[in-house]
Short mmCIF file of C-alpha atoms in Angstrom, two decimals:
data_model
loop_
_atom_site.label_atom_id
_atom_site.label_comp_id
_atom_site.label_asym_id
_atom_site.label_seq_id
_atom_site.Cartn_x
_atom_site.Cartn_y
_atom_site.Cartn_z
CA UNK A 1 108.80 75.94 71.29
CA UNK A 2 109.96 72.57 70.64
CA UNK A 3 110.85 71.88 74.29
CA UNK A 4 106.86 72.84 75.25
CA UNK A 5 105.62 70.90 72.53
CA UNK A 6 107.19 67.41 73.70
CA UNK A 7 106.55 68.08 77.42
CA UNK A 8 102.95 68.98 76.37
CA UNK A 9 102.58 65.68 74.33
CA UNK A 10 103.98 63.48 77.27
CA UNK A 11 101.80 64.79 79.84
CA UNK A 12 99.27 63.76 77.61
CA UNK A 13 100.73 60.67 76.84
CA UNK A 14 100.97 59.17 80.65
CA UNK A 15 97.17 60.22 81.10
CA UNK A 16 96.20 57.37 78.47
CA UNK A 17 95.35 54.10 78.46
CA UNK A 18 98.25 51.24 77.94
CA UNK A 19 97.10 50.49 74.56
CA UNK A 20 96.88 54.10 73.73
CA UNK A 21 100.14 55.02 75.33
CA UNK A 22 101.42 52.02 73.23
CA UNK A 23 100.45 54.10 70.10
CA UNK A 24 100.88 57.25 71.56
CA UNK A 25 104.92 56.36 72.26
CA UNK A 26 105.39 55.61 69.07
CA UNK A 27 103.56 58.84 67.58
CA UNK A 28 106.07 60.64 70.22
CA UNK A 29 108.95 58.94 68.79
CA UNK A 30 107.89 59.37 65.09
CA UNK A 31 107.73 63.60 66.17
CA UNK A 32 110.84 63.42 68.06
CA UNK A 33 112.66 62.37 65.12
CA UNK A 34 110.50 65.32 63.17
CA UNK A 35 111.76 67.63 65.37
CA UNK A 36 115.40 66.92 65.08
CA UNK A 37 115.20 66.47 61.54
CA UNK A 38 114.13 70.30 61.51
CA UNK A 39 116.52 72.71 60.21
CA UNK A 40 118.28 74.72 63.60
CA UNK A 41 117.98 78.25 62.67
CA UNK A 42 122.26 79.72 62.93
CA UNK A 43 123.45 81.66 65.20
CA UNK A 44 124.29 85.14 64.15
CA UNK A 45 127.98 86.06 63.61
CA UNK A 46 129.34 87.58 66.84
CA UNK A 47 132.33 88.70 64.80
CA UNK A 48 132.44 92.55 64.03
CA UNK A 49 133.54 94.03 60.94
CA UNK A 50 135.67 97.63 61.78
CA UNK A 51 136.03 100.39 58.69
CA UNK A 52 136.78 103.85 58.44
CA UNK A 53 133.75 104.38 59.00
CA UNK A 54 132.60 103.11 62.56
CA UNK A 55 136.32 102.60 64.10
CA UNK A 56 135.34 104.90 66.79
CA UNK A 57 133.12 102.46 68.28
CA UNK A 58 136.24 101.18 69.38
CA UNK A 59 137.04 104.18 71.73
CA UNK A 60 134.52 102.73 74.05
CA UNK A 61 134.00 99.41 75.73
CA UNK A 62 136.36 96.07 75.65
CA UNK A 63 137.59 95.30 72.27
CA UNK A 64 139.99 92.66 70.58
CA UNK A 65 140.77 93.36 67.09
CA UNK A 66 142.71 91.36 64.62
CA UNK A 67 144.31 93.00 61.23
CA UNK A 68 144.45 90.72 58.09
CA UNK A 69 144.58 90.34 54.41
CA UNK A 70 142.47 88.07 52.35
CA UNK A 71 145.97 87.10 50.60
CA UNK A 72 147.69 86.19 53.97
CA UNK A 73 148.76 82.69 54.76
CA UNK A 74 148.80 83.19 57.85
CA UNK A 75 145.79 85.38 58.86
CA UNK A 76 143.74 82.35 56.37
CA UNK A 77 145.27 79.76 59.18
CA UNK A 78 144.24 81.87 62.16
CA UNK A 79 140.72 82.76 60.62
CA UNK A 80 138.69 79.78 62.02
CA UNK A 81 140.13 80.22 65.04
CA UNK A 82 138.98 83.89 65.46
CA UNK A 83 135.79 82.83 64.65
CA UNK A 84 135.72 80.51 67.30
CA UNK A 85 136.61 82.96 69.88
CA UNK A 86 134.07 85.77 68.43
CA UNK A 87 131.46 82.92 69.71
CA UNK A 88 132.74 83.85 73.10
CA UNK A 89 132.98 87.10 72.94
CA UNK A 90 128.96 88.11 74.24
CA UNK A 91 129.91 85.38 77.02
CA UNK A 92 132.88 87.51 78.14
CA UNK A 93 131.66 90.77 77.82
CA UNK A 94 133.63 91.48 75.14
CA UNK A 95 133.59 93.06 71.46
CA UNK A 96 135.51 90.68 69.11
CA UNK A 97 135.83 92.45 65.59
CA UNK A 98 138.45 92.43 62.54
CA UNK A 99 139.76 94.86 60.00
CA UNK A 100 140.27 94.06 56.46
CA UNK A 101 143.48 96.05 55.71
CA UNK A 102 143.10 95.99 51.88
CA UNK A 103 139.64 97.80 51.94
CA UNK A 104 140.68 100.08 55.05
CA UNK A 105 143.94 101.48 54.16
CA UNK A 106 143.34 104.50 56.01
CA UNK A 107 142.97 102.27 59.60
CA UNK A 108 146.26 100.15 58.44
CA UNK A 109 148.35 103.61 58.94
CA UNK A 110 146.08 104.58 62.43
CA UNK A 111 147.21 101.87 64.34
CA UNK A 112 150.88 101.54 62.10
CA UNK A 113 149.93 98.05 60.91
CA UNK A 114 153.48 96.18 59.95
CA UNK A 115 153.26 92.62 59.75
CA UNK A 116 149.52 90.17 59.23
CA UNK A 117 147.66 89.73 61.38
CA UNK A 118 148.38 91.71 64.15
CA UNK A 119 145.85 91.94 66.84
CA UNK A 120 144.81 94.93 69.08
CA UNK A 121 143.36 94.76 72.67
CA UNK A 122 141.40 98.15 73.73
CA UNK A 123 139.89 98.88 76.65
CA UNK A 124 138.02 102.28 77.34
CA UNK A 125 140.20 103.53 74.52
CA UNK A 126 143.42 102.13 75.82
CA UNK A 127 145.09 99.90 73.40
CA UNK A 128 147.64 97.49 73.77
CA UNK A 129 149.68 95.37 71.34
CA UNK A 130 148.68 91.62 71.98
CA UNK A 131 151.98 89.17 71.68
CA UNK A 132 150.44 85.91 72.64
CA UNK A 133 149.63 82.57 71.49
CA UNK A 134 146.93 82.43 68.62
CA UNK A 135 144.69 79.79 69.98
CA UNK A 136 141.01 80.28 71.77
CA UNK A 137 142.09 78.95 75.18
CA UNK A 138 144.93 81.75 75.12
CA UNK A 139 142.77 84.28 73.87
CA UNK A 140 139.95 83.27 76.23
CA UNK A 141 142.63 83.13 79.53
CA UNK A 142 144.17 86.74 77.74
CA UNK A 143 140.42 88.22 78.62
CA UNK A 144 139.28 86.26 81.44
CA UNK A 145 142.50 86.21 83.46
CA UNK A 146 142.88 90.19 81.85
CA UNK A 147 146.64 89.25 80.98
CA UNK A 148 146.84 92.70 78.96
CA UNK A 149 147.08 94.47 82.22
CA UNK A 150 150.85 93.66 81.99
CA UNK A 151 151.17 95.11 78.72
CA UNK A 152 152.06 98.49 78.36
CA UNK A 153 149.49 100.63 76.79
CA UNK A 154 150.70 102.58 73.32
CA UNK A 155 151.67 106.08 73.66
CA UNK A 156 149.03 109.16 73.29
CA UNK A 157 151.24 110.57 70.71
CA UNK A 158 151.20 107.04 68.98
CA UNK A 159 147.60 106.31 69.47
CA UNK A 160 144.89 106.08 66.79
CA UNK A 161 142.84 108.94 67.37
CA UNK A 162 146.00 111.07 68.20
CA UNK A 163 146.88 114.11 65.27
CA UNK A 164 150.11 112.44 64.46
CA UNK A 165 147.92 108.78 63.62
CA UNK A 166 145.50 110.84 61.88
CA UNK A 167 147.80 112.39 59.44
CA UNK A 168 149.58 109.07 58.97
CA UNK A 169 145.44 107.70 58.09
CA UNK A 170 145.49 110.44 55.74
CA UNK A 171 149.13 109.69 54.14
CA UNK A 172 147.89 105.96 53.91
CA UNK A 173 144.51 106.72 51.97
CA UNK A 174 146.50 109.03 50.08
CA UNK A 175 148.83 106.00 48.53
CA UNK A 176 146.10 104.14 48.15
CA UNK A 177 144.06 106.49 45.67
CA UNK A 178 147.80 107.05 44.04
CA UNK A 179 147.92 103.44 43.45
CA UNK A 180 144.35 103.05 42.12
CA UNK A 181 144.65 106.12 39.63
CA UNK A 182 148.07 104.61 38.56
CA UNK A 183 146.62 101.16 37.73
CA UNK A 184 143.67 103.16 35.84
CA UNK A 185 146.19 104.88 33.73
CA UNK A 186 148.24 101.86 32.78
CA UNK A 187 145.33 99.45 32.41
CA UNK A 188 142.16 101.35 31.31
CA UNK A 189 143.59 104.19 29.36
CA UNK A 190 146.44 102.13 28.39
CA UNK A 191 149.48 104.33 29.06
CA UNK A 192 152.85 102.85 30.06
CA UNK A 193 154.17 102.69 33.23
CA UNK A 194 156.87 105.58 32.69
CA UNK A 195 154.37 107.49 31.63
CA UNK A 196 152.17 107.00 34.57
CA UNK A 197 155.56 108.03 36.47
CA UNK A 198 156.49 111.27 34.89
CA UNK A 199 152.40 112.35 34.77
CA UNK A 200 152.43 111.75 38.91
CA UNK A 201 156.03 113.59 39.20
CA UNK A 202 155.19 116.08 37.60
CA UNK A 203 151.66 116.80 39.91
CA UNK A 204 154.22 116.32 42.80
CA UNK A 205 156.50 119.02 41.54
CA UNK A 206 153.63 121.19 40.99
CA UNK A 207 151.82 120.48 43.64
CA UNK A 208 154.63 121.31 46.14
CA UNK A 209 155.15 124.41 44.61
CA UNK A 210 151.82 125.59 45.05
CA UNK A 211 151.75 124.22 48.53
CA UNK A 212 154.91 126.10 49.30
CA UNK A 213 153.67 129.08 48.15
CA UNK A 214 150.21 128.94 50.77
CA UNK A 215 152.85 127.73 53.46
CA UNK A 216 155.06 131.09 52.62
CA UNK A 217 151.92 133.50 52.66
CA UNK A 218 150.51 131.75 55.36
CA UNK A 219 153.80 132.25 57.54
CA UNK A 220 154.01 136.14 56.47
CA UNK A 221 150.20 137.13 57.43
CA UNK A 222 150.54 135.03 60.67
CA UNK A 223 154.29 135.84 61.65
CA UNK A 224 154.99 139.00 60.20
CA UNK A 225 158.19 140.75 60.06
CA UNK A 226 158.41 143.19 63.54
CA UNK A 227 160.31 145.59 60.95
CA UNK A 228 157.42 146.02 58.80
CA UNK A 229 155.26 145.72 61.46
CA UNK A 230 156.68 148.73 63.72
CA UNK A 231 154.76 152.33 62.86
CA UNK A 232 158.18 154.46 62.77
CA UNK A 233 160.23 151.92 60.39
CA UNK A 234 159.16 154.01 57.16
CA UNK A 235 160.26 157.20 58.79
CA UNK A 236 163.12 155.33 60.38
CA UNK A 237 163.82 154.06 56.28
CA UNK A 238 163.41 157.58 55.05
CA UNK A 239 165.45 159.32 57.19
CA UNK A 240 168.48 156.59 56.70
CA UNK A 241 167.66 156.97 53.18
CA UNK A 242 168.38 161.11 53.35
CA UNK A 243 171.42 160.42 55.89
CA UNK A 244 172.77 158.15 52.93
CA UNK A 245 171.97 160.73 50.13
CA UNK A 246 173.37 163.16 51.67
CA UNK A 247 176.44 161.55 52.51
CA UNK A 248 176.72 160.21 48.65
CA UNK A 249 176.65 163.81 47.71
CA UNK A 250 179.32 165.12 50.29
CA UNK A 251 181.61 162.73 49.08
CA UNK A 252 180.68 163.07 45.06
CA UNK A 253 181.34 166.90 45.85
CA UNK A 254 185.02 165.92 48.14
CA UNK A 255 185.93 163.96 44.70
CA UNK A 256 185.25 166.44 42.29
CA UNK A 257 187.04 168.94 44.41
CA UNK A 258 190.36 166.97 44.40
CA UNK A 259 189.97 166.78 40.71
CA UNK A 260 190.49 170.42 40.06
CA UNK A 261 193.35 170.94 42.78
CA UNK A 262 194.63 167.98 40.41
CA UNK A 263 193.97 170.35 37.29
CA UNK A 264 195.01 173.69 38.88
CA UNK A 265 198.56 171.65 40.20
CA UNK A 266 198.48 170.34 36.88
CA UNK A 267 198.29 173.75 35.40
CA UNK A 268 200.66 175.18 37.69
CA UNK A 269 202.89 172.90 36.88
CA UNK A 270 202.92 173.37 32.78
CA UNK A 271 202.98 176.96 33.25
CA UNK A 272 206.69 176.06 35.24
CA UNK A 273 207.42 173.98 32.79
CA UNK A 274 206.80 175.79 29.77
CA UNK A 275 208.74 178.89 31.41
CA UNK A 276 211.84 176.68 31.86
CA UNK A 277 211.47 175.47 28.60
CA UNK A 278 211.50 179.13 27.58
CA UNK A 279 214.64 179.99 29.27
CA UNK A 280 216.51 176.81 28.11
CA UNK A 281 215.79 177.89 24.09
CA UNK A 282 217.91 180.79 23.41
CA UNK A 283 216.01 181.82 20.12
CA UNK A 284 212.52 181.96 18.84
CA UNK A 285 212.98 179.15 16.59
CA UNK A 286 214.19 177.08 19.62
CA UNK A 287 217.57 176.50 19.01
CA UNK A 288 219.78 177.17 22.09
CA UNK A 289 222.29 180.37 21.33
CA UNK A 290 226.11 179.70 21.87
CA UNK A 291 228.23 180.59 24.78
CA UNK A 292 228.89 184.64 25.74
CA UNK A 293 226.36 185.66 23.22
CA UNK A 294 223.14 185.81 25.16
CA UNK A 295 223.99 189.10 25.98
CA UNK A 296 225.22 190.55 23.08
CA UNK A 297 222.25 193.68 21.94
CA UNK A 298 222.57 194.78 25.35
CA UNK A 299 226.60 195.01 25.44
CA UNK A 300 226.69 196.80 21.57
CA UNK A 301 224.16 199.18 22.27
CA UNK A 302 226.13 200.10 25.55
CA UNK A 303 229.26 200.43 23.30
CA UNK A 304 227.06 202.94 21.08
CA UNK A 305 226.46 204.70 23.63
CA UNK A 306 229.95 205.41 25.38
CA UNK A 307 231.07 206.09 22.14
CA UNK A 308 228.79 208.56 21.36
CA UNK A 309 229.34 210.54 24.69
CA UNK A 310 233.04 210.44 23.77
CA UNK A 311 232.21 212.13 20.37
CA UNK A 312 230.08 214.50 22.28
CA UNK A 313 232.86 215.51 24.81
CA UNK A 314 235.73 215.92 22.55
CA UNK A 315 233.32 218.41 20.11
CA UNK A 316 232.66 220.17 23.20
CA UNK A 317 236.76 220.74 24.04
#
C-alpha cells in the first residue's frame, strides 16, 4: 500500500509546475520519512510447536524437529539459531517445529530422547537422527542438498508410532504423573519423603498383584488347559479314580490277610510250645520229676497185678 502510495504521489509530482514540484519534493520527502517511521507489522513465527497432542502431523510432509529443555545450556545457545532457520523453512518447503520435553514427557520416550537437544529429520513418516553441525547454513545445505538421504532411517520396531514406542510414551507419562503426585505429597500435604516412598511401594506391590491376577485369568480363559478342555477327561479321571480304589482295597485286603497267617503261625506255634513245656514239667506244680520215676504208677500197678494172678493160681492148685 505504501509502494502505490509513493508511485501515485510522484506521478503527480512530475506533472507540476517547477515551483510546485519544488514544494511538492519536499512534501514527498516529509511522507517518505512518515512512511518509514511507521511501525512494520512482524512476521509471524514460522516455528511450530509439537505436543502430544498434534505429533501426528508429523507422519506427513517434510519435517525437522529439535528436542530441548528450557533449563539446557545448550539448547538456550542453539535457540536463536533455530529460529533463524524456521524463517526458511516456508522457503524450502519445509515444516520446522520443536518439542518442549518438560511439558511433553510422553513424546521424550516416543522418539527415546537421551541427550538436549537432539534434532529429528522426517520425511513422509521416515525419520532420521540428524548428526550435523548446528548452524543455519548446515541446516539449510542438510535440506536443500537433502544430506539425510545418507542417513539411515530408524527402525519400524523403533519408530514413534510403532507399539513398542507407544508403550515406552505411556511408561514416560507414567513417571511423570509419579513424580508430580510425589512432589504433591511432600510439599502440599507435607509428608516426608520416606513416607512418600513406602505409600508408592506399597501401590506397586498391590498393584502388581492385582495385575497378576487379570494376567493369570486372562491366560486360563484364553489358553486353557487341553486336559480340562477334552470331553472324556472326567470319565478318563473317574475311571483312574475306581482303578486306584480298587487297587487300594486289594492290597488293604492282601495285608490284613498276612496278618492272620501271622496270628494263626503265631498260634500254632504257642500251642507247640506250651505242649513242650508240658512234657518238660514232670508234675502239676511244674517241678521236673527225678530220674526212673516217670513211670512209676504204671510199673506198681503192673506188680499188683502179677501178684494177684499168682495168688489166684496157687488157690486154684
Amino acid at each position: 500500500m505504501a509502494c502505490w502510495q509513493a508511485r501515485r504521489f510522484s506521478e503527480t509530482l512530475f506533472s507540476l509546475p517547477w515551483k510546485t514540484k519544488h514544494y511538492a519534493g519536499i512534501c514527498y520527502l516529509i511522507l517518505a520519512i512518515h512512511l518509514t517511521s511507521q511501525p512494520v507489522s512482524a512476521k509471524p513465527s514460522s516455528l511450530k510447536e509439537i505436543t502430544d497432542g498434534n505429533w501426528e502431523e508429523i507422519l506427513s510432509g517434510e519435517w525437522m524437529i529439535e528436542f530441548f529443555a528450557p533449563w539446557c545450556p545448550a539448547c538456550q545457545q542453539l535457540q536463536p539459531v533455530w529460529n533463524e532457520f524456521a524463517d526458511w523453512g516456508e522457503d524450502m518447503g519445509v515444516n520446522i517445529a520443536k518439542v518442549d520435553v518438560t511439558e511433553q514427557p510422553g513424546l521424550s520416550g516416543r522418539f527415546i530422547i537421551t541427550s538436549l537437544p537432539t534434532i529429528y529429520h522426517c520425511k513422509d513418516g521416515v525419520f532420521r537422527k540428524y548428526q550435523g553441525a548446528r548452524t543455519k547454513d548446515d541446516f539449510l545445505s542438510f535440506i536443500d542438498e537433502q544430506k539425510w538421504q545418507a542417513i539411515e532411517p530408524v527402525s519400524s520396531w523403533f519408530g514413534p508410532s510403532s507399539f513398542l514406542m507407544n508403550s515406552m510414551s505411556a511408561l514416560f507419562k507414567l513417571s511423570m504423573f509419579i513424580r508430580r503426585c510425589h512432589n504433591y505429597l511432600t510439599e502440599q500435604l507435607g509428608i516426608p519423603v520416606w513416607g512418600s516412598y513406602v505409600i508408592f511401594g506399597l501401590a506397586t506391590l498391590f498393584s502388581g498383584l492385582a495385575l497378576g491376577l487379570i494376567l493369570v485369568f486372562i491366560a486360563d480363559f484364553v489358553f486353557p488347559s487341553r486336559r480340562f478342555s477334552s470331553s472324556d477327561y472326567y470319565q478318563k479321571k473317574q475311571t483312574m479314580d475306581q482303578a486306584r480304589l480298587i487297587q487300594r482295597q486289594e492290597e488293604e485286603h492282601e495285608a490284613d490277610g498276612e496278618e492272620d497267617d501271622d496270628e494263626e503261625e503265631e498260634e500254632e506255634d504257642g500251642d507247640q510250645d506250651e505242649v513242650w513245656r508240658r512234657r518238660r514239667r514232670g508234675s502239676p506244680e511244674g517241678r521236673p520229676e527225678p530220674k526212673g520215676q516217670a513211670s512209676f504208677p504204671d510199673e506198681a500197678l503192673r506188680k499188683r497185678v502179677v501178684g494177684n494172678r499168682e495168688e489166684e493160681e496157687e488157690e486154684d492148685t
